[in-house]
PDB file of C-alpha atoms in Angstrom:
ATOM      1  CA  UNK C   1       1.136 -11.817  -6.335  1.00  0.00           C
ATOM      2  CA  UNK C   2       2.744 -14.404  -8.617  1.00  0.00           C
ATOM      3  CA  UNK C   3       0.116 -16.804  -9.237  1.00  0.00           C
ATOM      4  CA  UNK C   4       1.210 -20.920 -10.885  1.00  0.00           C
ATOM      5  CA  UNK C   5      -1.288 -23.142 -11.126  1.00  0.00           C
ATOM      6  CA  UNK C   6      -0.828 -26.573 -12.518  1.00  0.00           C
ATOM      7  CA  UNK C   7      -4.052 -28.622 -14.565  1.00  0.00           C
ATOM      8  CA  UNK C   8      -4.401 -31.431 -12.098  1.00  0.00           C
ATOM      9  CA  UNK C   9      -3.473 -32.285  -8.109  1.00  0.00           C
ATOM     10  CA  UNK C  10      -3.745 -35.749  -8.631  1.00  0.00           C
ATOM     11  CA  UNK C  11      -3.717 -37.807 -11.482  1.00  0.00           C
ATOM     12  CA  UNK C  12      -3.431 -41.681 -12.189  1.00  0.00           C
ATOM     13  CA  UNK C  13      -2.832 -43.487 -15.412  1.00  0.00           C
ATOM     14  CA  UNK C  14      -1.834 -46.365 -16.526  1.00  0.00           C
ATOM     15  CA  UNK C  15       1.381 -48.019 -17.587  1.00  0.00           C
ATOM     16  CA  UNK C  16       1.881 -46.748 -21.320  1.00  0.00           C
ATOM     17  CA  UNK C  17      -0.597 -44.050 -21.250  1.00  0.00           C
ATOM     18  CA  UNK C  18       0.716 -40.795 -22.360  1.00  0.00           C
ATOM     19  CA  UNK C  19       0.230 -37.921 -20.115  1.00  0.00           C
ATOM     20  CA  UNK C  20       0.164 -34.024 -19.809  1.00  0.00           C
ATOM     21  CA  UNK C  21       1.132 -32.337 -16.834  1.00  0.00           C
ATOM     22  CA  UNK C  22       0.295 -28.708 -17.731  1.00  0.00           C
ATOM     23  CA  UNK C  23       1.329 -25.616 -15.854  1.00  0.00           C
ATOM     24  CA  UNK C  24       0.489 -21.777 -16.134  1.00  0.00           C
ATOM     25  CA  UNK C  25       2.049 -18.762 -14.921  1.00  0.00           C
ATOM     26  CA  UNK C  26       0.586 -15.515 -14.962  1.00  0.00           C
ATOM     27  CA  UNK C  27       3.446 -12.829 -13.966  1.00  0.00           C
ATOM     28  CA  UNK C  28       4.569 -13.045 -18.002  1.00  0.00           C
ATOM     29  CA  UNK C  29       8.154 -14.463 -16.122  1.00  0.00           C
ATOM     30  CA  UNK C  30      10.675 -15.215 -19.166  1.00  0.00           C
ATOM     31  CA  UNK C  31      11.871 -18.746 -17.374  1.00  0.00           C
ATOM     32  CA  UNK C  32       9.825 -21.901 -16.396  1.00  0.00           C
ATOM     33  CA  UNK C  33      10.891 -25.283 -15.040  1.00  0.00           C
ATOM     34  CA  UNK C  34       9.494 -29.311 -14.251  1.00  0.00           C
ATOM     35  CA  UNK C  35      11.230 -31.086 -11.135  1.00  0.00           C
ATOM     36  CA  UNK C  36      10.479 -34.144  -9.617  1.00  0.00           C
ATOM     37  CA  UNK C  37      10.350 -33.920  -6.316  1.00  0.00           C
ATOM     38  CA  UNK C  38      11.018 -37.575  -4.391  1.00  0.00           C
ATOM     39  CA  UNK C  39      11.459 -38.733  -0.512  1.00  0.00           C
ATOM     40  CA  UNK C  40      15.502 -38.834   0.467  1.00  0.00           C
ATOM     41  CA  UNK C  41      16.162 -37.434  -3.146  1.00  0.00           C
ATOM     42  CA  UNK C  42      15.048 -33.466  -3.148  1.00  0.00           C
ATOM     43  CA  UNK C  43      13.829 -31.613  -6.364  1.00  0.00           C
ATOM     44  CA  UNK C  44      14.925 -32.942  -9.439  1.00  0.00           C
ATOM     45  CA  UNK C  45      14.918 -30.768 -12.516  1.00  0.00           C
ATOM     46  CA  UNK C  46      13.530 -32.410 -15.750  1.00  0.00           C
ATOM     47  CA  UNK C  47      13.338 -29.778 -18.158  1.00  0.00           C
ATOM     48  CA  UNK C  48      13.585 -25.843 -18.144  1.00  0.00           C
ATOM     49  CA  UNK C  49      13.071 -23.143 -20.810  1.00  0.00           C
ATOM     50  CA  UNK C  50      13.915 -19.857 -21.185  1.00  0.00           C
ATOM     51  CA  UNK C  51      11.573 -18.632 -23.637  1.00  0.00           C
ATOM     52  CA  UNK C  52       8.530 -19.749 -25.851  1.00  0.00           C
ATOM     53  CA  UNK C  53       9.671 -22.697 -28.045  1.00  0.00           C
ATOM     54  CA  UNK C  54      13.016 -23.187 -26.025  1.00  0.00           C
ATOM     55  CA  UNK C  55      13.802 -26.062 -23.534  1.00  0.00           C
ATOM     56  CA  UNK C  56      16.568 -27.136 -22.219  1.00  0.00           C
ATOM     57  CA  UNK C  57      17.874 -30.619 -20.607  1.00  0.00           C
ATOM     58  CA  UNK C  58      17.495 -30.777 -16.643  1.00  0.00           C
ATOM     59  CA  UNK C  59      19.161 -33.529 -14.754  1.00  0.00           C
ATOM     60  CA  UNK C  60      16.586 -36.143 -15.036  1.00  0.00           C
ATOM     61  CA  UNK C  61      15.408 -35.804 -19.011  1.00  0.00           C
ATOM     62  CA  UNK C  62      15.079 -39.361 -19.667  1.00  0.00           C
ATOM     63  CA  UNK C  63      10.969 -40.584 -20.406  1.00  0.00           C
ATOM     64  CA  UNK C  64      10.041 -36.907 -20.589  1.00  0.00           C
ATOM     65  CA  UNK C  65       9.273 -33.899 -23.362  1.00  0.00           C
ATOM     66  CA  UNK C  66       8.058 -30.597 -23.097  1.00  0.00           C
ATOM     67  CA  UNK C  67       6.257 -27.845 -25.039  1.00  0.00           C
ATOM     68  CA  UNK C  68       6.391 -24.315 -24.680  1.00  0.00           C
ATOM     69  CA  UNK C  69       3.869 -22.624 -27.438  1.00  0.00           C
ATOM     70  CA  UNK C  70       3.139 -19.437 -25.161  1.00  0.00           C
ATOM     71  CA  UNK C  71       4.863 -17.532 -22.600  1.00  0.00           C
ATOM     72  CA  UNK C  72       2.806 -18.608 -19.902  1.00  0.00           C
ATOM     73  CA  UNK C  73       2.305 -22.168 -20.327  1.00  0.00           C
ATOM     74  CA  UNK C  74       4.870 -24.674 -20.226  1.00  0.00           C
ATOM     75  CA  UNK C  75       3.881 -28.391 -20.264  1.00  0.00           C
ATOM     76  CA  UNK C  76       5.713 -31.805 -19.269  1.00  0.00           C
ATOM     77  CA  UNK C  77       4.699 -34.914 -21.369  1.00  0.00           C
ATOM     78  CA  UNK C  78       5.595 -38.486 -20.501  1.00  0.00           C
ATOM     79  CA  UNK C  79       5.325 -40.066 -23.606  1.00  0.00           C
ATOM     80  CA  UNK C  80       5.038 -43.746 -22.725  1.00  0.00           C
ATOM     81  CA  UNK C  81       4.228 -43.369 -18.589  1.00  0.00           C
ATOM     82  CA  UNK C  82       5.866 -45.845 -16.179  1.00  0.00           C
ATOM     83  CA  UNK C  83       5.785 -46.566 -13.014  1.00  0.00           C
ATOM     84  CA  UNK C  84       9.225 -45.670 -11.772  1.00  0.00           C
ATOM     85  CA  UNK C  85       7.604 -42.026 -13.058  1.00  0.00           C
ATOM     86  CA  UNK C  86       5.093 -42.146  -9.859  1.00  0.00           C
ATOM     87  CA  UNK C  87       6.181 -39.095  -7.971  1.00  0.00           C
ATOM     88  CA  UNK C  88       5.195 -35.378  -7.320  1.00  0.00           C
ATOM     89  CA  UNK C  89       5.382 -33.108  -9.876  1.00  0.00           C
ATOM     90  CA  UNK C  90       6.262 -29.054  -9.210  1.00  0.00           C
ATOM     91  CA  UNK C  91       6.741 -26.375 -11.936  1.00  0.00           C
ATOM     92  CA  UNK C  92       8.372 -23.181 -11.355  1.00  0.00           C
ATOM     93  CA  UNK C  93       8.709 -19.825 -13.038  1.00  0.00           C
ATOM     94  CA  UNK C  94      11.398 -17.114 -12.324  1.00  0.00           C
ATOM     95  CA  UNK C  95      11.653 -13.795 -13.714  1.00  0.00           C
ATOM     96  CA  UNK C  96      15.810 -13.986 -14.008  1.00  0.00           C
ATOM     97  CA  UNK C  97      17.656 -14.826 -11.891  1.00  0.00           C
ATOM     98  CA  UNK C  98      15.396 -14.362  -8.870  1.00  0.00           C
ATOM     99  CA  UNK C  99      13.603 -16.683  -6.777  1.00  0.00           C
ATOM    100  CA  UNK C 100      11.472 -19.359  -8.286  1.00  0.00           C
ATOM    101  CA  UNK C 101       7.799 -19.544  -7.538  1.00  0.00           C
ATOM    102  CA  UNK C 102       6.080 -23.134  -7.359  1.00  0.00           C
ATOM    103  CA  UNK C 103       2.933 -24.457  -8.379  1.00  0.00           C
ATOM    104  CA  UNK C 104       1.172 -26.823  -6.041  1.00  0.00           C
ATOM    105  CA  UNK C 105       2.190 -29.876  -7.286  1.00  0.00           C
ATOM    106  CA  UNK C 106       0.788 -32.611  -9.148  1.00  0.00           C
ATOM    107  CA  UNK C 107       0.684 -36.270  -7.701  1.00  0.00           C
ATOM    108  CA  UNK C 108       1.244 -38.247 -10.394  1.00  0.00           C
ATOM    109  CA  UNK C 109       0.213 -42.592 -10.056  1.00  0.00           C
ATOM    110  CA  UNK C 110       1.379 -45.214 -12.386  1.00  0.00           C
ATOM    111  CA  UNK C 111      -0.097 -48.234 -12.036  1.00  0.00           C
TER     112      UNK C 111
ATOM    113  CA  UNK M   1      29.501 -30.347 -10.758  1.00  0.00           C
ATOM    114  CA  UNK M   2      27.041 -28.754  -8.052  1.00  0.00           C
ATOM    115  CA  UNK M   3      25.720 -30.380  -5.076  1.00  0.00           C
ATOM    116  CA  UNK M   4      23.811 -29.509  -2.240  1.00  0.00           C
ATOM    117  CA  UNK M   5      23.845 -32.213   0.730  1.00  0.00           C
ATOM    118  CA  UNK M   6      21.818 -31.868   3.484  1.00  0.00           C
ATOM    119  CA  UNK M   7      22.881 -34.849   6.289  1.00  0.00           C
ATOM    120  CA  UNK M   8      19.537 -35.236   8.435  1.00  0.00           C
ATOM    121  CA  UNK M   9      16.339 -36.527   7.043  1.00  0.00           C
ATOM    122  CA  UNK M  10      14.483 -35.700  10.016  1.00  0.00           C
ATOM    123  CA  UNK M  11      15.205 -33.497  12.602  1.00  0.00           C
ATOM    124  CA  UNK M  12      12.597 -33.351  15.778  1.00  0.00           C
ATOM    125  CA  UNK M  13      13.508 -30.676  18.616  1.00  0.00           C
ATOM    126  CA  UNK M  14      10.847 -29.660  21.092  1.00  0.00           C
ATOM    127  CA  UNK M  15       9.836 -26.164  21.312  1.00  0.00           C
ATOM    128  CA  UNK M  16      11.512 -23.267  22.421  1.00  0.00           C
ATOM    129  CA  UNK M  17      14.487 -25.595  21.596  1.00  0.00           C
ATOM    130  CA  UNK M  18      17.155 -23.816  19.233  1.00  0.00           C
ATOM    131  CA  UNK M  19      17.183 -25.087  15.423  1.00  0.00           C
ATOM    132  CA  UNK M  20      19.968 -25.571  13.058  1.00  0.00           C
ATOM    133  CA  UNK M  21      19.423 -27.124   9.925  1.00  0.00           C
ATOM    134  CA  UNK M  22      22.924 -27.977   7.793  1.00  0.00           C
ATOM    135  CA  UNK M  23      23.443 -27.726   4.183  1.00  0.00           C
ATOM    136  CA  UNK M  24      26.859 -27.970   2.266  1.00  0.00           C
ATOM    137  CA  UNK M  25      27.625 -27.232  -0.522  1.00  0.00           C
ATOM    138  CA  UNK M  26      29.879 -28.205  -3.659  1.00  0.00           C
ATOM    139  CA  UNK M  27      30.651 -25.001  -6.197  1.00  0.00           C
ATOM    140  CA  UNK M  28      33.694 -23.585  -7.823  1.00  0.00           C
ATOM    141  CA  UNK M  29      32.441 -20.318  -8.071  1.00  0.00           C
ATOM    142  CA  UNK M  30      30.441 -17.761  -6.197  1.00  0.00           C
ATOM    143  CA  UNK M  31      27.482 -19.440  -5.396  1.00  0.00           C
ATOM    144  CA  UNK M  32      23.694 -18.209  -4.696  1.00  0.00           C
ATOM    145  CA  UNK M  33      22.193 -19.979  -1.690  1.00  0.00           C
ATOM    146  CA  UNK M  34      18.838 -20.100  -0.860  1.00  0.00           C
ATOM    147  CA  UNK M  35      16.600 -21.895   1.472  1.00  0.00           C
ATOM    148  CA  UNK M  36      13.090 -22.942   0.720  1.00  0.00           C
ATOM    149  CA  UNK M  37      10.353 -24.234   3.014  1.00  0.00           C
ATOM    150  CA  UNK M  38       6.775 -26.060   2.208  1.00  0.00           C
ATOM    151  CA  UNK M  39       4.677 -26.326   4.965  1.00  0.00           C
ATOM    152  CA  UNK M  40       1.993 -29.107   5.436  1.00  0.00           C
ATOM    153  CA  UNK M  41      -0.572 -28.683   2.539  1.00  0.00           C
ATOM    154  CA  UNK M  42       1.137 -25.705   1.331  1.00  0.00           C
ATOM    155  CA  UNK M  43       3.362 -24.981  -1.606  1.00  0.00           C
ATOM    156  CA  UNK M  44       6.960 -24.424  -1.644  1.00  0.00           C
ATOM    157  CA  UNK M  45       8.088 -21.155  -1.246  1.00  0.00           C
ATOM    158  CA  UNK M  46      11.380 -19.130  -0.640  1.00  0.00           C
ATOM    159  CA  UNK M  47      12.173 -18.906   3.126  1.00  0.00           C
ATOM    160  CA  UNK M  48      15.330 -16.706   2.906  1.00  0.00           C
ATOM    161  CA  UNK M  49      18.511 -15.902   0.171  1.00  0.00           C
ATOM    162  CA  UNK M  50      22.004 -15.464   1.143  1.00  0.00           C
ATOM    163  CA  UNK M  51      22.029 -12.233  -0.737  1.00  0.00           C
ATOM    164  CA  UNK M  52      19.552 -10.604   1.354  1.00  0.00           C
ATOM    165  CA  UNK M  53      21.402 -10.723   4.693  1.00  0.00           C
ATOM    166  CA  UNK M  54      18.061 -11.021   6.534  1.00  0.00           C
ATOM    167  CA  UNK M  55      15.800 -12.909   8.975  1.00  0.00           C
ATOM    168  CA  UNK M  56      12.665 -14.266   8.281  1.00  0.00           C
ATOM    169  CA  UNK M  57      10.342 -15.910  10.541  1.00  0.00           C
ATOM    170  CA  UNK M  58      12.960 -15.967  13.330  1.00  0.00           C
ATOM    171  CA  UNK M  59      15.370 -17.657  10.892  1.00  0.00           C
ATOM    172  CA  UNK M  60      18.986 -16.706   9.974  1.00  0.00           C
ATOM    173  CA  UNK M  61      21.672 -18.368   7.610  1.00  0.00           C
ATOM    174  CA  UNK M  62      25.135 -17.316   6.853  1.00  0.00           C
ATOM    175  CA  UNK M  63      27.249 -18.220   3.842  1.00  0.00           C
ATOM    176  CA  UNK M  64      30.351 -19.846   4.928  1.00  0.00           C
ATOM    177  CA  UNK M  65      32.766 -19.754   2.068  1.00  0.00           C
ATOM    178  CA  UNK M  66      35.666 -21.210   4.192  1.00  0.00           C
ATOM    179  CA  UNK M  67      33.555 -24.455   5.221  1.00  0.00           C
ATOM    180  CA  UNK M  68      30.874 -24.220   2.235  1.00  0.00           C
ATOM    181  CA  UNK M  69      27.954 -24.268   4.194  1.00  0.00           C
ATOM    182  CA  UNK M  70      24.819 -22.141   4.453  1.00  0.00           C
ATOM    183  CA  UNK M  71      23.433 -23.804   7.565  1.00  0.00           C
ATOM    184  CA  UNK M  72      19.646 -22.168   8.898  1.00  0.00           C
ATOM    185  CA  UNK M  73      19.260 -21.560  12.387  1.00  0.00           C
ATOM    186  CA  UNK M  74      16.440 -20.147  14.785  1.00  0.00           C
ATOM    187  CA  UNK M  75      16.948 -19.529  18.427  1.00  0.00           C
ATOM    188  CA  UNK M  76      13.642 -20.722  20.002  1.00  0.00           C
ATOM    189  CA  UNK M  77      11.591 -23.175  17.890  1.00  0.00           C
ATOM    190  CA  UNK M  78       7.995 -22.935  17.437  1.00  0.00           C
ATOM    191  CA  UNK M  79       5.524 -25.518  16.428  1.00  0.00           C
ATOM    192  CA  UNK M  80       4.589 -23.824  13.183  1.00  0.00           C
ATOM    193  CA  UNK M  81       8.415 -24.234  11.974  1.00  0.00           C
ATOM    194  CA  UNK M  82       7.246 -28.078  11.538  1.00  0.00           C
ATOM    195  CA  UNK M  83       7.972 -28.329   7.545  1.00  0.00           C
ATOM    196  CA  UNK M  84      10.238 -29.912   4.677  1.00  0.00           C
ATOM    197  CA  UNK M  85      13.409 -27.222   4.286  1.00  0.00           C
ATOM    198  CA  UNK M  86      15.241 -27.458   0.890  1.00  0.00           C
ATOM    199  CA  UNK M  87      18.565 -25.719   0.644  1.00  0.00           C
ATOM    200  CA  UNK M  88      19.318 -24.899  -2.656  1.00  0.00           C
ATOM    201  CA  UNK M  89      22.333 -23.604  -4.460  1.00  0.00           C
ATOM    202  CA  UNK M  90      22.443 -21.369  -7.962  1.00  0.00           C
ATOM    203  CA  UNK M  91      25.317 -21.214 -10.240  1.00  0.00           C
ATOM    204  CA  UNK M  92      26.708 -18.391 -12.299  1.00  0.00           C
ATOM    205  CA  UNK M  93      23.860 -18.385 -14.756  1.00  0.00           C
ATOM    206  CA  UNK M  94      21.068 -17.580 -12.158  1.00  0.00           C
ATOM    207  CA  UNK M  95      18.790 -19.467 -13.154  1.00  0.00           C
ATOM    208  CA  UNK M  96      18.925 -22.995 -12.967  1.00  0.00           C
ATOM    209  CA  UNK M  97      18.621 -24.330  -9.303  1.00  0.00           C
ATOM    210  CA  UNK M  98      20.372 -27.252  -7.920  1.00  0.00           C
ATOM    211  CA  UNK M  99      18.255 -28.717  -4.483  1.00  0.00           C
ATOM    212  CA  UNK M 100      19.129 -30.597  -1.373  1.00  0.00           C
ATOM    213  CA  UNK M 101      17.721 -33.909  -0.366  1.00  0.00           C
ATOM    214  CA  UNK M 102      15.390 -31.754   2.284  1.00  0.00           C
ATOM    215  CA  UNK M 103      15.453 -31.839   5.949  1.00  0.00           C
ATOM    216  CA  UNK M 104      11.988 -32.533   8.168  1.00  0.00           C
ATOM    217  CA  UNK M 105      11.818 -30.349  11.032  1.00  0.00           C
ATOM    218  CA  UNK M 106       9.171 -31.295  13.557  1.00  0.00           C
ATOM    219  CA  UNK M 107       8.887 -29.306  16.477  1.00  0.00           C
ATOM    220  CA  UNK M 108       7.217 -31.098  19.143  1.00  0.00           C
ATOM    221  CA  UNK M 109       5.612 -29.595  22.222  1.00  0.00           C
TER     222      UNK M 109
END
């Protein structure tokens, strides 16, 4: 069973604070991926990489980074946090082009 | 561009009431459709794939190339369908997934 885990369920911070979302899959799947996922407005991909040190430009990239050092582990970085960033956050990993399996989320507060 | 729209925020039906849940869709191509579902306290997860042909949970979708929909639909609703349903489209790289708003289904009894 595909198992993602992400480091926090909820987390608050402050307005300028920079912040780690971390997430870890364990299924060694090649492809991982940040959304956003907002009321009225769906999932909203950030950022998505293919392999270890790639990443690639989702629809929403503005405010946000990411790191891939190891297969398993992708993270999302806000760099400066605001609070227009206060929203759930879900990463995904896929093995190809096959379904995506989600982490539980991370509720992220800016105040 | 790709686009998924899904028209109804909410949709309440009461039990043993028949479901449909519409999603359209905006591709060139030959699309991948998909529908996901996250139940209350629960993660999201894949519900069904166009690709698959098959029924899960009582549910059913059809790609409709003509009208470019992949609406879901269930005969008899039960209370445990009560969830967030994303409809989601993939392009020709197979990877990348573009989402619906989401629909609410609440299934009252």
């Amino acid at each position: 069973d595909v198992k993602v885990t992400q480091s926090s369920r909820y987390l608050v911070k402050r307005t300028g604070e920079k912040v780690f979302l971390e997430c870890v899959q364990d299924m060694d799947h090649e492809n991982m991926f940040w959304y956003r996922q907002d009321p009225g407005l769906g999932l909203r991909l950030i950022y998505f990489s293919y392999d270890v040190k790639m990443k690639e430009k989702g629809d929403i990239p503005e405010g946000y980074s990411v790191s891939r050092e190891k297969k398993e582990r992708f993270s999302l970085i806000l760099e400066s946090a605001s609070t227009n960033q206060t929203s759930m956050y879900l990463c995904a990993s896929q093995f190809g082009g096959r379904q995506q399996y989600f982490g539980p989320g991370t509720r992220l507060t800016v105040t | 561009a790709q686009r998924v729209t899904q028209p109804e925020k909410l949709l309440s039906v009461f039990k043993g009431a028949p479901v449909e849940l519409k999603c359209n869709y905006s591709y060139s191509g030959s699309p991948e459709l998909f529908w996901y579902v996250q139940y209350s306290r629960q993660r999201l997860q894949l519900l069904l794939r166009h690709i698959s042909r098959e029924s899960i949970k009582g549910f059913t979708a059809d790609l409709n190339k003509g009208e470019t929909s992949f609406h879901l639909k269930k005969p008899f609703a039960q209370e445990e369908d009560s969830a967030m349903f994303y409809c989601a489209l993939s392009g020709q790289d197979g990877n990348k997934l573009v989402f619906g708003a989401g629909t609410i289904l609440r299934v009252k009894s």
